[in-house]
PDB file of C-alpha atoms in Angstrom:
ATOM      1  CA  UNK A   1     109.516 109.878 102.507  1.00  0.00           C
ATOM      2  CA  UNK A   2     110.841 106.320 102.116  1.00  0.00           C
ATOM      3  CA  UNK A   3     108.500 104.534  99.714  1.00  0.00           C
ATOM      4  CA  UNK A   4     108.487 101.008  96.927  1.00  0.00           C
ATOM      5  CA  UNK A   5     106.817 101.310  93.724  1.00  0.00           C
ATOM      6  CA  UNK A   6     105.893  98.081  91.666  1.00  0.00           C
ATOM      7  CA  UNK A   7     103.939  97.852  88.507  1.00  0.00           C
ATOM      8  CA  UNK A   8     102.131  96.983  86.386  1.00  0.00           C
ATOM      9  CA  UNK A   9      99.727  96.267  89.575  1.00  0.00           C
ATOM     10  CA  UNK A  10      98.209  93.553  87.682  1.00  0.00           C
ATOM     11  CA  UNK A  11      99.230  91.145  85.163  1.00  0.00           C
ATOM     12  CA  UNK A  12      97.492  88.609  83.082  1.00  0.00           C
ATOM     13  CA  UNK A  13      99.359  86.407  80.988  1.00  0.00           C
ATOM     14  CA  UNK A  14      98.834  82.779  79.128  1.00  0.00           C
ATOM     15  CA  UNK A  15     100.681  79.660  80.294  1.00  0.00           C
ATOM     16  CA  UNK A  16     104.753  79.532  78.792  1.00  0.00           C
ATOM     17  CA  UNK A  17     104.435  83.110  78.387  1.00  0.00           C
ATOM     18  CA  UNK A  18     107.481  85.408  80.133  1.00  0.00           C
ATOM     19  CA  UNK A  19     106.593  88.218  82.556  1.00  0.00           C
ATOM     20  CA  UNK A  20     109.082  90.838  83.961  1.00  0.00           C
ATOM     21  CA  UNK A  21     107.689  92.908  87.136  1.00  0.00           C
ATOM     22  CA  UNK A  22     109.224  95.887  88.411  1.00  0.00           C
ATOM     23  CA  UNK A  23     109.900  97.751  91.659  1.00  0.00           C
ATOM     24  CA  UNK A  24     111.352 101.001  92.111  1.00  0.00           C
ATOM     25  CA  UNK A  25     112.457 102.399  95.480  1.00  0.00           C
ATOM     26  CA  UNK A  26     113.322 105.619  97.255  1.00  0.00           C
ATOM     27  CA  UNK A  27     114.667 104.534 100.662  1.00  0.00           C
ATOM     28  CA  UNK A  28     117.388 106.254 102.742  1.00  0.00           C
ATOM     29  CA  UNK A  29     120.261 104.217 104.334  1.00  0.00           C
ATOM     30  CA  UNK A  30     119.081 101.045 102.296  1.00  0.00           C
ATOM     31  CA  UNK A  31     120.630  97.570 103.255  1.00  0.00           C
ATOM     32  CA  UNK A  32     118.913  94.790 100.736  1.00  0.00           C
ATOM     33  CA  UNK A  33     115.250  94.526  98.682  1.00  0.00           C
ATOM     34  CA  UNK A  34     113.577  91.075  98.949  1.00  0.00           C
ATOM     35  CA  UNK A  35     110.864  89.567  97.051  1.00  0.00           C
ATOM     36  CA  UNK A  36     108.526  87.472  98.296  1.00  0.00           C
ATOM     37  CA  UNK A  37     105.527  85.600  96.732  1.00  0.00           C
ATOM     38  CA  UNK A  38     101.689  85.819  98.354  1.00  0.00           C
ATOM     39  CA  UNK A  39      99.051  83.164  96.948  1.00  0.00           C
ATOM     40  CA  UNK A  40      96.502  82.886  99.954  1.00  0.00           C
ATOM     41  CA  UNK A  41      98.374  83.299 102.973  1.00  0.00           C
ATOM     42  CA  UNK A  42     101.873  84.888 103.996  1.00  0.00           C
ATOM     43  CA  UNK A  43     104.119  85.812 102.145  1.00  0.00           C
ATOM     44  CA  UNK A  44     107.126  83.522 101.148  1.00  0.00           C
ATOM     45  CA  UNK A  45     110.205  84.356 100.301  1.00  0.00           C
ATOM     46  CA  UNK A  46     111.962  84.360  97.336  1.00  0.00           C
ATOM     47  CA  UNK A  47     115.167  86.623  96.796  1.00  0.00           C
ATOM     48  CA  UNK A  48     117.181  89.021  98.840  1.00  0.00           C
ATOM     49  CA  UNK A  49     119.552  91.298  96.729  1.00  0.00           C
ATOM     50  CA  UNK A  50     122.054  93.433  98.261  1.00  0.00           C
ATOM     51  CA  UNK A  51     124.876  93.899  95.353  1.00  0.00           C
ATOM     52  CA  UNK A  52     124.183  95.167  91.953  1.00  0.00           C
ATOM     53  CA  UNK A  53     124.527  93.813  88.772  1.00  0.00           C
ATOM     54  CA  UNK A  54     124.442  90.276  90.370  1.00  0.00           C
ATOM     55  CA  UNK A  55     121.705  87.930  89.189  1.00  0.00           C
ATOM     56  CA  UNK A  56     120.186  85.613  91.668  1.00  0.00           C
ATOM     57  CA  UNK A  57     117.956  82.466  89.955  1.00  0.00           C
ATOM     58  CA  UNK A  58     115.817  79.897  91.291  1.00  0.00           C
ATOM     59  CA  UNK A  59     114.274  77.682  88.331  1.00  0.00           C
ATOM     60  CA  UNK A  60     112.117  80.171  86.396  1.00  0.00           C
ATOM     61  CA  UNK A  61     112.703  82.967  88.307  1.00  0.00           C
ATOM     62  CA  UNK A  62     115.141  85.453  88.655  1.00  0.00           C
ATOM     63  CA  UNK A  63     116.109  88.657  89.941  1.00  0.00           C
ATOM     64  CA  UNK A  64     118.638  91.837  89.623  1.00  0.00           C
ATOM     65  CA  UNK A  65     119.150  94.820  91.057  1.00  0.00           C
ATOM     66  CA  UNK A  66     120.303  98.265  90.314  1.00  0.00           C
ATOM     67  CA  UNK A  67     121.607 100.179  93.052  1.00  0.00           C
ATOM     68  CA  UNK A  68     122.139 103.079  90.612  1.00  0.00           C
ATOM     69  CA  UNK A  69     118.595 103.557  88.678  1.00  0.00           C
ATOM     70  CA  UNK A  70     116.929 102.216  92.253  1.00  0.00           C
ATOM     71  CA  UNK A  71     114.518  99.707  91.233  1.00  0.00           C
ATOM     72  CA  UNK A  72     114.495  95.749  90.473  1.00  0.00           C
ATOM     73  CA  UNK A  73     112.931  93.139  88.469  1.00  0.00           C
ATOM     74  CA  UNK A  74     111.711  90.021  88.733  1.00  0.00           C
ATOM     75  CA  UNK A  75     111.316  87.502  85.685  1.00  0.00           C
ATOM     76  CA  UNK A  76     109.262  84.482  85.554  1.00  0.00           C
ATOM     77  CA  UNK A  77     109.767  82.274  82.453  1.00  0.00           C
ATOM     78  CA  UNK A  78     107.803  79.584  80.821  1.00  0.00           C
ATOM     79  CA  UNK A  79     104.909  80.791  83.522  1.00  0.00           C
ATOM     80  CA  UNK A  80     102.299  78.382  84.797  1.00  0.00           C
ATOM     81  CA  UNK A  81      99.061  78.365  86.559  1.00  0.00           C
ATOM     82  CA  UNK A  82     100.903  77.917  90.171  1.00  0.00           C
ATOM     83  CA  UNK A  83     102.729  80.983  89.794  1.00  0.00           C
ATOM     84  CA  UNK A  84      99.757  82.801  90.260  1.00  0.00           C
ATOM     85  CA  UNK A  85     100.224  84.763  93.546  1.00  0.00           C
ATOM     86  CA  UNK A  86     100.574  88.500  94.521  1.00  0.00           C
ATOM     87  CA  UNK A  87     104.217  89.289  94.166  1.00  0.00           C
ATOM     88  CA  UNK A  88     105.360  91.646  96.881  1.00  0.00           C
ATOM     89  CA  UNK A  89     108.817  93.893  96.797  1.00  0.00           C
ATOM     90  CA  UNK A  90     110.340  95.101 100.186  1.00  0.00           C
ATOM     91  CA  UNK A  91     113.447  97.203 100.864  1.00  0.00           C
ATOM     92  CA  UNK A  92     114.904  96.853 104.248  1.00  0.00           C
ATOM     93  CA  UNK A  93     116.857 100.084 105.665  1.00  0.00           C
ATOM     94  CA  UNK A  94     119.112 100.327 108.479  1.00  0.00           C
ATOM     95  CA  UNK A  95     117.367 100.297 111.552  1.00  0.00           C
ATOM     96  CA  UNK A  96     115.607  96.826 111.376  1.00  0.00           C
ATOM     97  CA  UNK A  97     112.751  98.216 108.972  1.00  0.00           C
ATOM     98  CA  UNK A  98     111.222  96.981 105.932  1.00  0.00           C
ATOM     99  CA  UNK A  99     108.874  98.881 103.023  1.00  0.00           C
ATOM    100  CA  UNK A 100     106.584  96.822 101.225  1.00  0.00           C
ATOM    101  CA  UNK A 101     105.399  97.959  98.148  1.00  0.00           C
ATOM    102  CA  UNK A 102     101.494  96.881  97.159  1.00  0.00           C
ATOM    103  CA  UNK A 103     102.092  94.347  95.020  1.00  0.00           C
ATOM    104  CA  UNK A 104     101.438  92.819  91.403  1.00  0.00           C
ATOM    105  CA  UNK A 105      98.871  90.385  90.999  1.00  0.00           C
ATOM    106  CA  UNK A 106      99.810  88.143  87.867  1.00  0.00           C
ATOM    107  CA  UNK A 107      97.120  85.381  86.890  1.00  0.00           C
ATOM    108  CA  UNK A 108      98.325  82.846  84.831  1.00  0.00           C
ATOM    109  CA  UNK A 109      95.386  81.583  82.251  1.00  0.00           C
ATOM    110  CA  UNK A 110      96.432  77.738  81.228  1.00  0.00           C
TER     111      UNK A 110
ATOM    112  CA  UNK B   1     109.611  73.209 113.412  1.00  0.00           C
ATOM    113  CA  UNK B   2     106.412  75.294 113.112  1.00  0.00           C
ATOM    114  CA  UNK B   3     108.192  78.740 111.981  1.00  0.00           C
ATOM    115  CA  UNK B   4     106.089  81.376 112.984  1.00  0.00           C
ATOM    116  CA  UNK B   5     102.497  80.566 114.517  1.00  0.00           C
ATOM    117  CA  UNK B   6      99.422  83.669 114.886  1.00  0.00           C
ATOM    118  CA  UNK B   7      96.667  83.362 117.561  1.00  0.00           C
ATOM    119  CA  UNK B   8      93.714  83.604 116.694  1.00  0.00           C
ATOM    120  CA  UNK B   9      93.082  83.215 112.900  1.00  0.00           C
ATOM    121  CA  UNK B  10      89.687  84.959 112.512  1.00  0.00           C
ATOM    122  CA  UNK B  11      88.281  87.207 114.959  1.00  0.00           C
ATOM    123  CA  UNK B  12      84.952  89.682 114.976  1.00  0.00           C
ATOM    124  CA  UNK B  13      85.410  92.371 117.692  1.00  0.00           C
ATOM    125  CA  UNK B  14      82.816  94.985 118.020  1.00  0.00           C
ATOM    126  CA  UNK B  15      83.815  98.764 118.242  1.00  0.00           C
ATOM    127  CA  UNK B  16      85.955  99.623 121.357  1.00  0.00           C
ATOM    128  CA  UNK B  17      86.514  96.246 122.369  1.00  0.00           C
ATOM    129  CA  UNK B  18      90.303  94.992 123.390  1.00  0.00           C
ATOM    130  CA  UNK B  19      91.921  92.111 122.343  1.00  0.00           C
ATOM    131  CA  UNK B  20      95.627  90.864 122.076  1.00  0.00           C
ATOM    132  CA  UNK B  21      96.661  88.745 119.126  1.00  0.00           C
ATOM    133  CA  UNK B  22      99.956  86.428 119.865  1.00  0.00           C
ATOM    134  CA  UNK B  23     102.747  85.683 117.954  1.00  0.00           C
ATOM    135  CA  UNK B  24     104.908  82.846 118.481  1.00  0.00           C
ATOM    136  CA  UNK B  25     108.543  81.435 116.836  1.00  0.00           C
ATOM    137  CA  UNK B  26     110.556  78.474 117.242  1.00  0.00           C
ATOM    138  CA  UNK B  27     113.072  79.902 114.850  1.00  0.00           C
ATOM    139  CA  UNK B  28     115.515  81.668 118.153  1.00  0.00           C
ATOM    140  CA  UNK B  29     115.241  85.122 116.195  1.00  0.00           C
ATOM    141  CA  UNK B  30     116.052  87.685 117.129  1.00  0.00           C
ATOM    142  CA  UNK B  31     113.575  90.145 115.183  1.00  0.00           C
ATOM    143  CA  UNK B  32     109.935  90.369 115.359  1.00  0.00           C
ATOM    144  CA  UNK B  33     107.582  92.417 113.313  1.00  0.00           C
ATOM    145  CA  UNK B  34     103.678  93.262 113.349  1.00  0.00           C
ATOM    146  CA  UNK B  35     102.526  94.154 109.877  1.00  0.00           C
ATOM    147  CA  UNK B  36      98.796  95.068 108.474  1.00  0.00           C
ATOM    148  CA  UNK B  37      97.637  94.123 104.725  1.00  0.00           C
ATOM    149  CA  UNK B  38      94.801  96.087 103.617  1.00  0.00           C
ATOM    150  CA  UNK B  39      93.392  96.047  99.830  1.00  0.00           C
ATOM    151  CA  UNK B  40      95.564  98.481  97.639  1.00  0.00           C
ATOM    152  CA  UNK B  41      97.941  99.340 100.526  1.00  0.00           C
ATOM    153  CA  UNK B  42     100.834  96.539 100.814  1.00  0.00           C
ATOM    154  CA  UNK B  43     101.735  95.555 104.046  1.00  0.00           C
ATOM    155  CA  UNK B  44     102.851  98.540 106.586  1.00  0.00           C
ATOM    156  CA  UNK B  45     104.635  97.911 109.726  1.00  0.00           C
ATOM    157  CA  UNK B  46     103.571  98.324 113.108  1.00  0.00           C
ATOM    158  CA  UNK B  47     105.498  97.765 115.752  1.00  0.00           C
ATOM    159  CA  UNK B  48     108.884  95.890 116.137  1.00  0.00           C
ATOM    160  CA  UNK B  49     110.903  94.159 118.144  1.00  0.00           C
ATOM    161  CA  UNK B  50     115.005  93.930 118.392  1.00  0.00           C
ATOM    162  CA  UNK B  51     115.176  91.467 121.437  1.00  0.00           C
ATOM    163  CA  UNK B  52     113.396  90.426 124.425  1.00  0.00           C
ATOM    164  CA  UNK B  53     111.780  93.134 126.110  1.00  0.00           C
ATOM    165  CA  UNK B  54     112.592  96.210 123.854  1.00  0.00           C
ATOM    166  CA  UNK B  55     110.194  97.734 120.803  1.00  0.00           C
ATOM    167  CA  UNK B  56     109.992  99.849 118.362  1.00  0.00           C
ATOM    168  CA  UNK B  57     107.846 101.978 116.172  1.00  0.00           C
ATOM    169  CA  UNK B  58     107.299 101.249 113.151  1.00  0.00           C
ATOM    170  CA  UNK B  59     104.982 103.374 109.965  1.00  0.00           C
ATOM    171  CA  UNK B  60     101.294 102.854 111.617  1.00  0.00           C
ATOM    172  CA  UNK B  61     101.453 102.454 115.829  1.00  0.00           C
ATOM    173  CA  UNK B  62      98.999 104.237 116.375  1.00  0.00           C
ATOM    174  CA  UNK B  63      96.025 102.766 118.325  1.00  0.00           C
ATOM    175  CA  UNK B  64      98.180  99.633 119.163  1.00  0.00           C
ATOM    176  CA  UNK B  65     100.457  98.470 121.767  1.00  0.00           C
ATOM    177  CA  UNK B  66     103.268  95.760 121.523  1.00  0.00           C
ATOM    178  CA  UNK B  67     104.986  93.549 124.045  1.00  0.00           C
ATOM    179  CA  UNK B  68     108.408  91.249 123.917  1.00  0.00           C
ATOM    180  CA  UNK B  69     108.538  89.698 127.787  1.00  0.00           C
ATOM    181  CA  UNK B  70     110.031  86.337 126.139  1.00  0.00           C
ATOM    182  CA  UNK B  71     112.182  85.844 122.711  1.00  0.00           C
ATOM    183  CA  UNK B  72     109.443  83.771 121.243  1.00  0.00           C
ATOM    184  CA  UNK B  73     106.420  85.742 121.718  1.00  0.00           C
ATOM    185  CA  UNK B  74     105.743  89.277 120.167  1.00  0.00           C
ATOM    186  CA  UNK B  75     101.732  90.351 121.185  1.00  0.00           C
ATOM    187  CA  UNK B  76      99.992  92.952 119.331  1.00  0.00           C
ATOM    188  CA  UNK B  77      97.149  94.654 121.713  1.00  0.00           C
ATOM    189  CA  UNK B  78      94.506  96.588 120.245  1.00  0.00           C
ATOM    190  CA  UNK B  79      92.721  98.865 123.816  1.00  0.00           C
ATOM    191  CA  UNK B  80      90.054  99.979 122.215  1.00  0.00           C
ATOM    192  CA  UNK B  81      89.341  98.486 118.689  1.00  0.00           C
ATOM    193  CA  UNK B  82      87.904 101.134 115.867  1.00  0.00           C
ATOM    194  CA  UNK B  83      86.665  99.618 112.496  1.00  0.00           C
ATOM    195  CA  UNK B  84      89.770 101.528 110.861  1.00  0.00           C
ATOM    196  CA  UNK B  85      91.966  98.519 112.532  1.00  0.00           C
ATOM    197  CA  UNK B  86      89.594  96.081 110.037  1.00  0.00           C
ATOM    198  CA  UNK B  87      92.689  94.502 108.328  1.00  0.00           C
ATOM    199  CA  UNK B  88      94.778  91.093 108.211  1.00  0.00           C
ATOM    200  CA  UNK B  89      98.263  91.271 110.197  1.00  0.00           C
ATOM    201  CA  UNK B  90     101.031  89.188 110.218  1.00  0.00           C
ATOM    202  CA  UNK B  91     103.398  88.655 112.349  1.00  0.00           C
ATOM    203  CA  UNK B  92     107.021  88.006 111.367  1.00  0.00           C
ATOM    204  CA  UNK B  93     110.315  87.064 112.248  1.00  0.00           C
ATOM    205  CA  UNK B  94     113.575  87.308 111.420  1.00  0.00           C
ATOM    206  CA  UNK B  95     117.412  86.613 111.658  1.00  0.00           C
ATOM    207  CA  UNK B  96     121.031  87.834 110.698  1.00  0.00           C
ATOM    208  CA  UNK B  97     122.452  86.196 108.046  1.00  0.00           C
ATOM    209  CA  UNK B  98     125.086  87.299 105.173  1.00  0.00           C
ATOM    210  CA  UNK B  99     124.821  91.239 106.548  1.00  0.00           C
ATOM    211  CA  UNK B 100     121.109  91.265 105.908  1.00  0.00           C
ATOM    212  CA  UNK B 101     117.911  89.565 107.302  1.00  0.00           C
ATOM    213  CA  UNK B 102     115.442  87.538 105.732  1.00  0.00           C
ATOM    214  CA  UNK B 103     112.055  87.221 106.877  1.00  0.00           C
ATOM    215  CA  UNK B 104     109.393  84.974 108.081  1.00  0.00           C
ATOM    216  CA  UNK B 105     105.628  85.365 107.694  1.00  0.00           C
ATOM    217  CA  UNK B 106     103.188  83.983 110.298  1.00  0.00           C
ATOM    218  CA  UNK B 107      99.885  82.423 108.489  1.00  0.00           C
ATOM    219  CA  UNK B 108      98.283  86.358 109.172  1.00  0.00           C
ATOM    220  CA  UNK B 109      95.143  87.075 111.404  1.00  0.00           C
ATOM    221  CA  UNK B 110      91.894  87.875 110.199  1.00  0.00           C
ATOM    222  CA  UNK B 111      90.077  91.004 112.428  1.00  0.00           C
ATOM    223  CA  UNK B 112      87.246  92.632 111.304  1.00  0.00           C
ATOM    224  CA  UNK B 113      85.706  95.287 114.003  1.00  0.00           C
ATOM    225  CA  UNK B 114      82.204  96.466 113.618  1.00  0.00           C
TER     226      UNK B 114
END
């Protein structure tokens, strides 16, 4: 059964502190994993990964994936208040579908 | 450029009432999903959508219905709503791009059913 594991499921962290959330993945015929970022609404995106090893950054964030081990991270450095959201994982397969995992809620405390 | 648009935003239906929620894109994709978010559960795919006038099951179909007549629009239609369909969906779209697809997420609609 395909599935996406993240954790921790929550997170709680001070302003300028660094947080690192995972998300492992069993999914057959597997094409890319995406992250996306939920604060009240949808979900926006943030990364898609589809080679391993390579290291995609946008400001504080970043992501890699291992296509060996099966899982990701995402870092967030020098956090602040706005980057409190739900941070969602997805893996899309072949065959035009996508797994979501549930989630990590990180609050930022200033 | 309004990306992806969901009609209605909040809606109360009472148990084994129908209703159709509409999704709309201005993006010419050609990939449209209907996903539910409930508490604990991440977001689970319900029906999708290739190209005009074909779909596709996706993890949770059951007790809903899905229809592509133009590129744009992808309508979710709940026959006989059951207050296990409480939940907010979004709608979402995607394209081709780089050998992979990145998506879009519609604003999500509201339902609770009593």
């Amino acid at each position: 059964e395909d599935k996406v594991v993240q954790s921790p499921l929550s997170l709680v962290v001070h302003e300028g502190d660094t947080v690192t959330l995972n998300c492992s993945y069993e999914v057959t015929n597997f094409r890319s994993l995406l992250w996306y970022k939920q604060e009240k609404k949808a979900p926006t995106f943030l990364f898609m990964l589809t080679s391993s090893g390579i290291e995609k950054k946008s400001g504080r964030l970043s992501s890699i994936l291992d296509k060996k081990e099966l899982f990701s991270i995402l870092n967030i450095t020098a956090t602040q208040t706005g980057d409190s959201a739900i941070y969602l994982c997805a893996v899309e397969r072949t065959g035009n579908q996508f797994y979501f995992g549930t989630g990590t809620s990180l609050t930022v405390i200033p | 450029n309004a990306g992806v648009t969901q009609t209605p935003k909040f809606r109360v239906l009472k148990t084994g009432q129908s209703m159709t929620l509409l999704c709309a894109q201005d993006m010419n994709h050609e990939y449209m999903y209907w996903y539910r978010q409930d508490p604990g559960m991440g977001l689970r795919l319900i029906h999708y959508s290739v190209g005009e006038g074909t779909t596709a099951k996706g993890e949770v179909p059951d007790g809903y219905n899905v229809s592509r007549l133009k590129k744009q629009n992808f309508l979710l239609g709940l026959e006989s709503a059951a207050p296990s369909q409480t939940s907010v969906y979004f709608c979402a779209s995607s394209s081709w791009g780089q050998g992979t697809q990145t998506q879009y997420f519609g604003p999500g609609t509201r339902l609770l059913v009593l």
